[in-house]
Amino acid sequence: MTWMHLWLPSILMLVLLFLQTPITWSMAIAALSFFLLNMDTMPVANFAQEMAAGTESVSLLALPLFVLAGCIMNASGITRRLMNVAEVLVGHMTGALAQMCTVLGTLLGGLTASANADAAMLAKTIGNQMAQRGYSRAFAAVITSSAAIITALIPPSIGLIIYGFLSETSIGRLFAAGVVPGLLLAVGLMLTTHVVARRRGYTAQRATRASAGEISKAVIDGLWALSIPVVIFAGTRYGLFTTTESGAIVVLYVLLVAVLGYREIRMRDLPGVLAESARDASAVMMMICAASAFGFYLTWEQVPQSMSSWLAGATSDPLTMLLLINVTLILLGTAIEGSAALIILTPMLLPIIDHSQIDKVHFGIVMITNLTIAGITPPVGGLMYISSQVLRVRMGEYAREVLPYLAMMMLLLVLLSAFPGITLWLPDLIYGGVAVQ
């Protein structure tokens, strides 16, 4: 019976994932099986209580608010203006459409907070244009999904909010810490794209560089959108509002810009926007609820403590520990979708991080960077599926095209792990030693 209590829920979850059951239901059913097995010592009603406990955090209020802000932006002409900015900045480069995709993904990363939404939008717009202009469809799927993962690092990021909630880490510092790694990822994508595009003869979008006047006009046209990250950092840095409250401020800000500034959204469009944001936010919140119940099972059976003891016995060096955790996360990321892995593994790894005296902000960025790679990695990469479905690409074709991008991301991951200053420089500059929730 003890063996069943310990392993059956985990085995059940893995079987359900293998049968392509959605991750939320896989975790919830596995957690419920644990409570059913322990009916003699705890009421089954505790399952519902643990599900609800997953939402009992003020920090999580920021999640649906930023999702709503992103939905308003998508409906208000933001994407078109940011695409114009990307075109004037990199339209003269080799493989211009692919480079525009990365720049646009970087600009959207600080606005939509949803990598899935970015992947779908990029694939439908730039991805289809690339296919029509002679780019390989598989290459288009790879670059659109890869550009979308920048959203996981550039604030406001849902992944950073969830990690901050689970680890009780300052979300403000996490937002600041993600900026430099996010920009480094964008540069890495552009350099890799340049090499691939030059070898294949993918041409520029325009014959000459954009003039200073063209660049200024495009930037001014998109200035309202580009100013949103500045509003978040300035407000939290000078105490005007907390990072959680910034979600409400951003919703109000983008609504005013959409209605009074760009004037491309009408009041009758808002019910549809609200419905879309409710669906997107509720999907993430349900996953958090299921993970909370599953996490109770892991804690009850002392799985985190066992993992912590095993890893702590393997090495006492913080860098070696971090690299060992990275290898573990990469292996798990090939089998578990990134968001689910973040929710499941964060509570398990925190004792190890505390024991090794690794900064939780630094570890959060390393972990999220690691797990975003899972988004474009076969066989379960969610972003891979979105872009491949839109562009009608088979997994085998995608897998061949993604290899140089995966190599670049692994190199970036090692650099972020080995040099904490890359991650911690900006939050220390903005917030100093003060944690802001």
PDB file of N, CA, C and O in Angstrom, residues 375-419:
ATOM      1  N   GLY A 375       9.489  24.752 -25.053  1.00  0.00           N
ATOM      2  CA  GLY A 375       8.401  25.204 -25.912  1.00  0.00           C
ATOM      3  C   GLY A 375       8.645  24.989 -27.392  1.00  0.00           C
ATOM      4  O   GLY A 375       7.694  24.918 -28.178  1.00  0.00           O
ATOM      5  N   ILE A 376       9.912  24.880 -27.782  1.00  0.00           N
ATOM      6  CA  ILE A 376      10.217  24.666 -29.202  1.00  0.00           C
ATOM      7  C   ILE A 376      10.889  23.313 -29.437  1.00  0.00           C
ATOM      8  O   ILE A 376      11.393  23.052 -30.524  1.00  0.00           O
ATOM      9  N   THR A 377      10.903  22.463 -28.390  1.00  0.00           N
ATOM     10  CA  THR A 377      11.600  21.181 -28.481  1.00  0.00           C
ATOM     11  C   THR A 377      10.615  20.041 -28.700  1.00  0.00           C
ATOM     12  O   THR A 377       9.681  19.888 -27.909  1.00  0.00           O
ATOM     13  N   PRO A 378      10.797  19.257 -29.764  1.00  0.00           N
ATOM     14  CA  PRO A 378       9.961  18.058 -29.919  1.00  0.00           C
ATOM     15  C   PRO A 378      10.240  17.102 -28.754  1.00  0.00           C
ATOM     16  O   PRO A 378      11.344  17.097 -28.211  1.00  0.00           O
ATOM     17  N   PRO A 379       9.288  16.291 -28.298  1.00  0.00           N
ATOM     18  CA  PRO A 379       7.985  16.064 -28.941  1.00  0.00           C
ATOM     19  C   PRO A 379       6.816  16.819 -28.340  1.00  0.00           C
ATOM     20  O   PRO A 379       5.706  16.705 -28.851  1.00  0.00           O
ATOM     21  N   VAL A 380       7.000  17.580 -27.220  1.00  0.00           N
ATOM     22  CA  VAL A 380       5.838  18.169 -26.559  1.00  0.00           C
ATOM     23  C   VAL A 380       5.842  19.695 -26.567  1.00  0.00           C
ATOM     24  O   VAL A 380       5.047  20.313 -25.873  1.00  0.00           O
ATOM     25  N   GLY A 381       6.730  20.319 -27.329  1.00  0.00           N
ATOM     26  CA  GLY A 381       6.815  21.777 -27.325  1.00  0.00           C
ATOM     27  C   GLY A 381       5.514  22.432 -27.756  1.00  0.00           C
ATOM     28  O   GLY A 381       5.062  22.262 -28.893  1.00  0.00           O
ATOM     29  N   GLY A 382       4.890  23.189 -26.844  1.00  0.00           N
ATOM     30  CA  GLY A 382       3.605  23.810 -27.156  1.00  0.00           C
ATOM     31  C   GLY A 382       3.698  24.842 -28.252  1.00  0.00           C
ATOM     32  O   GLY A 382       2.834  24.919 -29.139  1.00  0.00           O
ATOM     33  N   LEU A 383       4.749  25.667 -28.242  1.00  0.00           N
ATOM     34  CA  LEU A 383       4.929  26.683 -29.283  1.00  0.00           C
ATOM     35  C   LEU A 383       5.201  26.027 -30.625  1.00  0.00           C
ATOM     36  O   LEU A 383       4.775  26.527 -31.674  1.00  0.00           O
ATOM     37  N   MET A 384       5.936  24.919 -30.603  1.00  0.00           N
ATOM     38  CA  MET A 384       6.189  24.161 -31.832  1.00  0.00           C
ATOM     39  C   MET A 384       4.873  23.730 -32.467  1.00  0.00           C
ATOM     40  O   MET A 384       4.673  23.876 -33.675  1.00  0.00           O
ATOM     41  N   TYR A 385       3.943  23.222 -31.652  1.00  0.00           N
ATOM     42  CA  TYR A 385       2.672  22.754 -32.180  1.00  0.00           C
ATOM     43  C   TYR A 385       1.854  23.897 -32.772  1.00  0.00           C
ATOM     44  O   TYR A 385       1.217  23.760 -33.820  1.00  0.00           O
ATOM     45  N   ILE A 386       1.862  25.046 -32.096  1.00  0.00           N
ATOM     46  CA  ILE A 386       1.069  26.182 -32.575  1.00  0.00           C
ATOM     47  C   ILE A 386       1.568  26.650 -33.941  1.00  0.00           C
ATOM     48  O   ILE A 386       0.804  26.771 -34.901  1.00  0.00           O
ATOM     49  N   SER A 387       2.878  26.927 -34.041  1.00  0.00           N
ATOM     50  CA  SER A 387       3.432  27.411 -35.310  1.00  0.00           C
ATOM     51  C   SER A 387       3.332  26.354 -36.401  1.00  0.00           C
ATOM     52  O   SER A 387       3.007  26.666 -37.559  1.00  0.00           O
ATOM     53  N   SER A 388       3.600  25.098 -36.066  1.00  0.00           N
ATOM     54  CA  SER A 388       3.554  24.029 -37.066  1.00  0.00           C
ATOM     55  C   SER A 388       2.141  23.807 -37.572  1.00  0.00           C
ATOM     56  O   SER A 388       1.931  23.538 -38.763  1.00  0.00           O
ATOM     57  N   GLN A 389       1.159  23.937 -36.705  1.00  0.00           N
ATOM     58  CA  GLN A 389      -0.226  23.747 -37.131  1.00  0.00           C
ATOM     59  C   GLN A 389      -0.661  24.864 -38.064  1.00  0.00           C
ATOM     60  O   GLN A 389      -1.310  24.616 -39.086  1.00  0.00           O
ATOM     61  N   VAL A 390      -0.312  26.106 -37.721  1.00  0.00           N
ATOM     62  CA  VAL A 390      -0.695  27.243 -38.563  1.00  0.00           C
ATOM     63  C   VAL A 390      -0.038  27.147 -39.938  1.00  0.00           C
ATOM     64  O   VAL A 390      -0.673  27.404 -40.965  1.00  0.00           O
ATOM     65  N   LEU A 391       1.232  26.724 -39.964  1.00  0.00           N
ATOM     66  CA  LEU A 391       1.994  26.707 -41.218  1.00  0.00           C
ATOM     67  C   LEU A 391       2.032  25.329 -41.883  1.00  0.00           C
ATOM     68  O   LEU A 391       2.714  25.158 -42.895  1.00  0.00           O
ATOM     69  N   ARG A 392       1.318  24.365 -41.293  1.00  0.00           N
ATOM     70  CA  ARG A 392       1.194  23.019 -41.871  1.00  0.00           C
ATOM     71  C   ARG A 392       2.577  22.374 -42.076  1.00  0.00           C
ATOM     72  O   ARG A 392       2.980  22.026 -43.190  1.00  0.00           O
ATOM     73  N   VAL A 393       3.281  22.213 -40.968  1.00  0.00           N
ATOM     74  CA  VAL A 393       4.634  21.646 -40.985  1.00  0.00           C
ATOM     75  C   VAL A 393       4.646  20.365 -40.161  1.00  0.00           C
ATOM     76  O   VAL A 393       4.085  20.318 -39.063  1.00  0.00           O
ATOM     77  N   ARG A 394       5.309  19.334 -40.672  1.00  0.00           N
ATOM     78  CA  ARG A 394       5.431  18.076 -39.935  1.00  0.00           C
ATOM     79  C   ARG A 394       6.532  18.180 -38.881  1.00  0.00           C
ATOM     80  O   ARG A 394       7.497  18.924 -39.045  1.00  0.00           O
ATOM     81  N   MET A 395       6.382  17.380 -37.822  1.00  0.00           N
ATOM     82  CA  MET A 395       7.337  17.449 -36.720  1.00  0.00           C
ATOM     83  C   MET A 395       8.758  17.124 -37.169  1.00  0.00           C
ATOM     84  O   MET A 395       9.723  17.744 -36.714  1.00  0.00           O
ATOM     85  N   GLY A 396       8.929  16.138 -38.049  1.00  0.00           N
ATOM     86  CA  GLY A 396      10.267  15.777 -38.510  1.00  0.00           C
ATOM     87  C   GLY A 396      10.957  16.922 -39.217  1.00  0.00           C
ATOM     88  O   GLY A 396      12.152  17.170 -39.010  1.00  0.00           O
ATOM     89  N   GLU A 397      10.214  17.648 -40.059  1.00  0.00           N
ATOM     90  CA  GLU A 397      10.792  18.805 -40.751  1.00  0.00           C
ATOM     91  C   GLU A 397      11.162  19.896 -39.756  1.00  0.00           C
ATOM     92  O   GLU A 397      12.222  20.528 -39.864  1.00  0.00           O
ATOM     93  N   TYR A 398      10.277  20.132 -38.797  1.00  0.00           N
ATOM     94  CA  TYR A 398      10.536  21.139 -37.772  1.00  0.00           C
ATOM     95  C   TYR A 398      11.778  20.771 -36.965  1.00  0.00           C
ATOM     96  O   TYR A 398      12.632  21.620 -36.691  1.00  0.00           O
ATOM     97  N   ALA A 399      11.884  19.495 -36.580  1.00  0.00           N
ATOM     98  CA  ALA A 399      12.991  19.044 -35.734  1.00  0.00           C
ATOM     99  C   ALA A 399      14.341  19.297 -36.390  1.00  0.00           C
ATOM    100  O   ALA A 399      15.321  19.652 -35.721  1.00  0.00           O
ATOM    101  N   ARG A 400      14.429  19.112 -37.707  1.00  0.00           N
ATOM    102  CA  ARG A 400      15.702  19.357 -38.406  1.00  0.00           C
ATOM    103  C   ARG A 400      16.045  20.846 -38.429  1.00  0.00           C
ATOM    104  O   ARG A 400      17.205  21.220 -38.247  1.00  0.00           O
ATOM    105  N   GLU A 401      15.041  21.691 -38.642  1.00  0.00           N
ATOM    106  CA  GLU A 401      15.297  23.129 -38.753  1.00  0.00           C
ATOM    107  C   GLU A 401      15.640  23.780 -37.415  1.00  0.00           C
ATOM    108  O   GLU A 401      16.332  24.790 -37.366  1.00  0.00           O
ATOM    109  N   VAL A 402      15.158  23.203 -36.312  1.00  0.00           N
ATOM    110  CA  VAL A 402      15.301  23.864 -35.020  1.00  0.00           C
ATOM    111  C   VAL A 402      16.673  23.634 -34.390  1.00  0.00           C
ATOM    112  O   VAL A 402      17.048  24.328 -33.429  1.00  0.00           O
ATOM    113  N   LEU A 403      17.468  22.711 -34.896  1.00  0.00           N
ATOM    114  CA  LEU A 403      18.734  22.345 -34.255  1.00  0.00           C
ATOM    115  C   LEU A 403      19.685  23.522 -34.029  1.00  0.00           C
ATOM    116  O   LEU A 403      20.222  23.676 -32.922  1.00  0.00           O
ATOM    117  N   PRO A 404      19.970  24.390 -35.029  1.00  0.00           N
ATOM    118  CA  PRO A 404      20.891  25.501 -34.746  1.00  0.00           C
ATOM    119  C   PRO A 404      20.361  26.471 -33.694  1.00  0.00           C
ATOM    120  O   PRO A 404      21.140  27.039 -32.916  1.00  0.00           O
ATOM    121  N   TYR A 405      19.051  26.639 -33.636  1.00  0.00           N
ATOM    122  CA  TYR A 405      18.473  27.540 -32.635  1.00  0.00           C
ATOM    123  C   TYR A 405      18.568  26.928 -31.238  1.00  0.00           C
ATOM    124  O   TYR A 405      18.829  27.638 -30.255  1.00  0.00           O
ATOM    125  N   LEU A 406      18.368  25.630 -31.146  1.00  0.00           N
ATOM    126  CA  LEU A 406      18.527  24.964 -29.854  1.00  0.00           C
ATOM    127  C   LEU A 406      19.962  25.057 -29.359  1.00  0.00           C
ATOM    128  O   LEU A 406      20.212  25.274 -28.166  1.00  0.00           O
ATOM    129  N   ALA A 407      20.930  24.905 -30.267  1.00  0.00           N
ATOM    130  CA  ALA A 407      22.339  25.003 -29.887  1.00  0.00           C
ATOM    131  C   ALA A 407      22.652  26.392 -29.333  1.00  0.00           C
ATOM    132  O   ALA A 407      23.351  26.529 -28.313  1.00  0.00           O
ATOM    133  N   MET A 408      22.138  27.417 -30.007  1.00  0.00           N
ATOM    134  CA  MET A 408      22.366  28.787 -29.539  1.00  0.00           C
ATOM    135  C   MET A 408      21.756  29.007 -28.163  1.00  0.00           C
ATOM    136  O   MET A 408      22.361  29.616 -27.267  1.00  0.00           O
ATOM    137  N   MET A 409      20.553  28.481 -27.946  1.00  0.00           N
ATOM    138  CA  MET A 409      19.883  28.670 -26.656  1.00  0.00           C
ATOM    139  C   MET A 409      20.598  27.928 -25.524  1.00  0.00           C
ATOM    140  O   MET A 409      20.646  28.414 -24.390  1.00  0.00           O
ATOM    141  N   MET A 410      21.133  26.769 -25.828  1.00  0.00           N
ATOM    142  CA  MET A 410      21.895  26.039 -24.806  1.00  0.00           C
ATOM    143  C   MET A 410      23.131  26.836 -24.391  1.00  0.00           C
ATOM    144  O   MET A 410      23.490  26.889 -23.211  1.00  0.00           O
ATOM    145  N   LEU A 411      23.796  27.457 -25.350  1.00  0.00           N
ATOM    146  CA  LEU A 411      24.961  28.294 -25.041  1.00  0.00           C
ATOM    147  C   LEU A 411      24.556  29.457 -24.154  1.00  0.00           C
ATOM    148  O   LEU A 411      25.237  29.775 -23.160  1.00  0.00           O
ATOM    149  N   LEU A 412      23.440  30.107 -24.474  1.00  0.00           N
ATOM    150  CA  LEU A 412      22.954  31.216 -23.657  1.00  0.00           C
ATOM    151  C   LEU A 412      22.624  30.745 -22.242  1.00  0.00           C
ATOM    152  O   LEU A 412      22.921  31.431 -21.258  1.00  0.00           O
ATOM    153  N   LEU A 413      22.046  29.571 -22.128  1.00  0.00           N
ATOM    154  CA  LEU A 413      21.688  29.019 -20.829  1.00  0.00           C
ATOM    155  C   LEU A 413      22.930  28.813 -19.957  1.00  0.00           C
ATOM    156  O   LEU A 413      22.924  29.119 -18.751  1.00  0.00           O
ATOM    157  N   VAL A 414      24.010  28.308 -20.546  1.00  0.00           N
ATOM    158  CA  VAL A 414      25.256  28.115 -19.805  1.00  0.00           C
ATOM    159  C   VAL A 414      25.817  29.462 -19.354  1.00  0.00           C
ATOM    160  O   VAL A 414      26.277  29.614 -18.202  1.00  0.00           O
ATOM    161  N   LEU A 415      25.768  30.470 -20.217  1.00  0.00           N
ATOM    162  CA  LEU A 415      26.270  31.799 -19.869  1.00  0.00           C
ATOM    163  C   LEU A 415      25.473  32.408 -18.713  1.00  0.00           C
ATOM    164  O   LEU A 415      26.045  32.984 -17.784  1.00  0.00           O
ATOM    165  N   LEU A 416      24.147  32.290 -18.771  1.00  0.00           N
ATOM    166  CA  LEU A 416      23.315  32.828 -17.694  1.00  0.00           C
ATOM    167  C   LEU A 416      23.572  32.110 -16.380  1.00  0.00           C
ATOM    168  O   LEU A 416      23.553  32.724 -15.301  1.00  0.00           O
ATOM    169  N   SER A 417      23.828  30.813 -16.449  1.00  0.00           N
ATOM    170  CA  SER A 417      24.093  30.037 -15.235  1.00  0.00           C
ATOM    171  C   SER A 417      25.448  30.400 -14.629  1.00  0.00           C
ATOM    172  O   SER A 417      25.580  30.510 -13.402  1.00  0.00           O
ATOM    173  N   ALA A 418      26.449  30.577 -15.480  1.00  0.00           N
ATOM    174  CA  ALA A 418      27.816  30.803 -15.006  1.00  0.00           C
ATOM    175  C   ALA A 418      28.056  32.238 -14.550  1.00  0.00           C
ATOM    176  O   ALA A 418      28.922  32.491 -13.707  1.00  0.00           O
ATOM    177  N   PHE A 419      27.288  33.187 -15.100  1.00  0.00           N
ATOM    178  CA  PHE A 419      27.523  34.603 -14.794  1.00  0.00           C
ATOM    179  C   PHE A 419      26.233  35.240 -14.275  1.00  0.00           C
ATOM    180  O   PHE A 419      25.464  35.834 -15.043  1.00  0.00           O
TER     181      PHE A 419
END
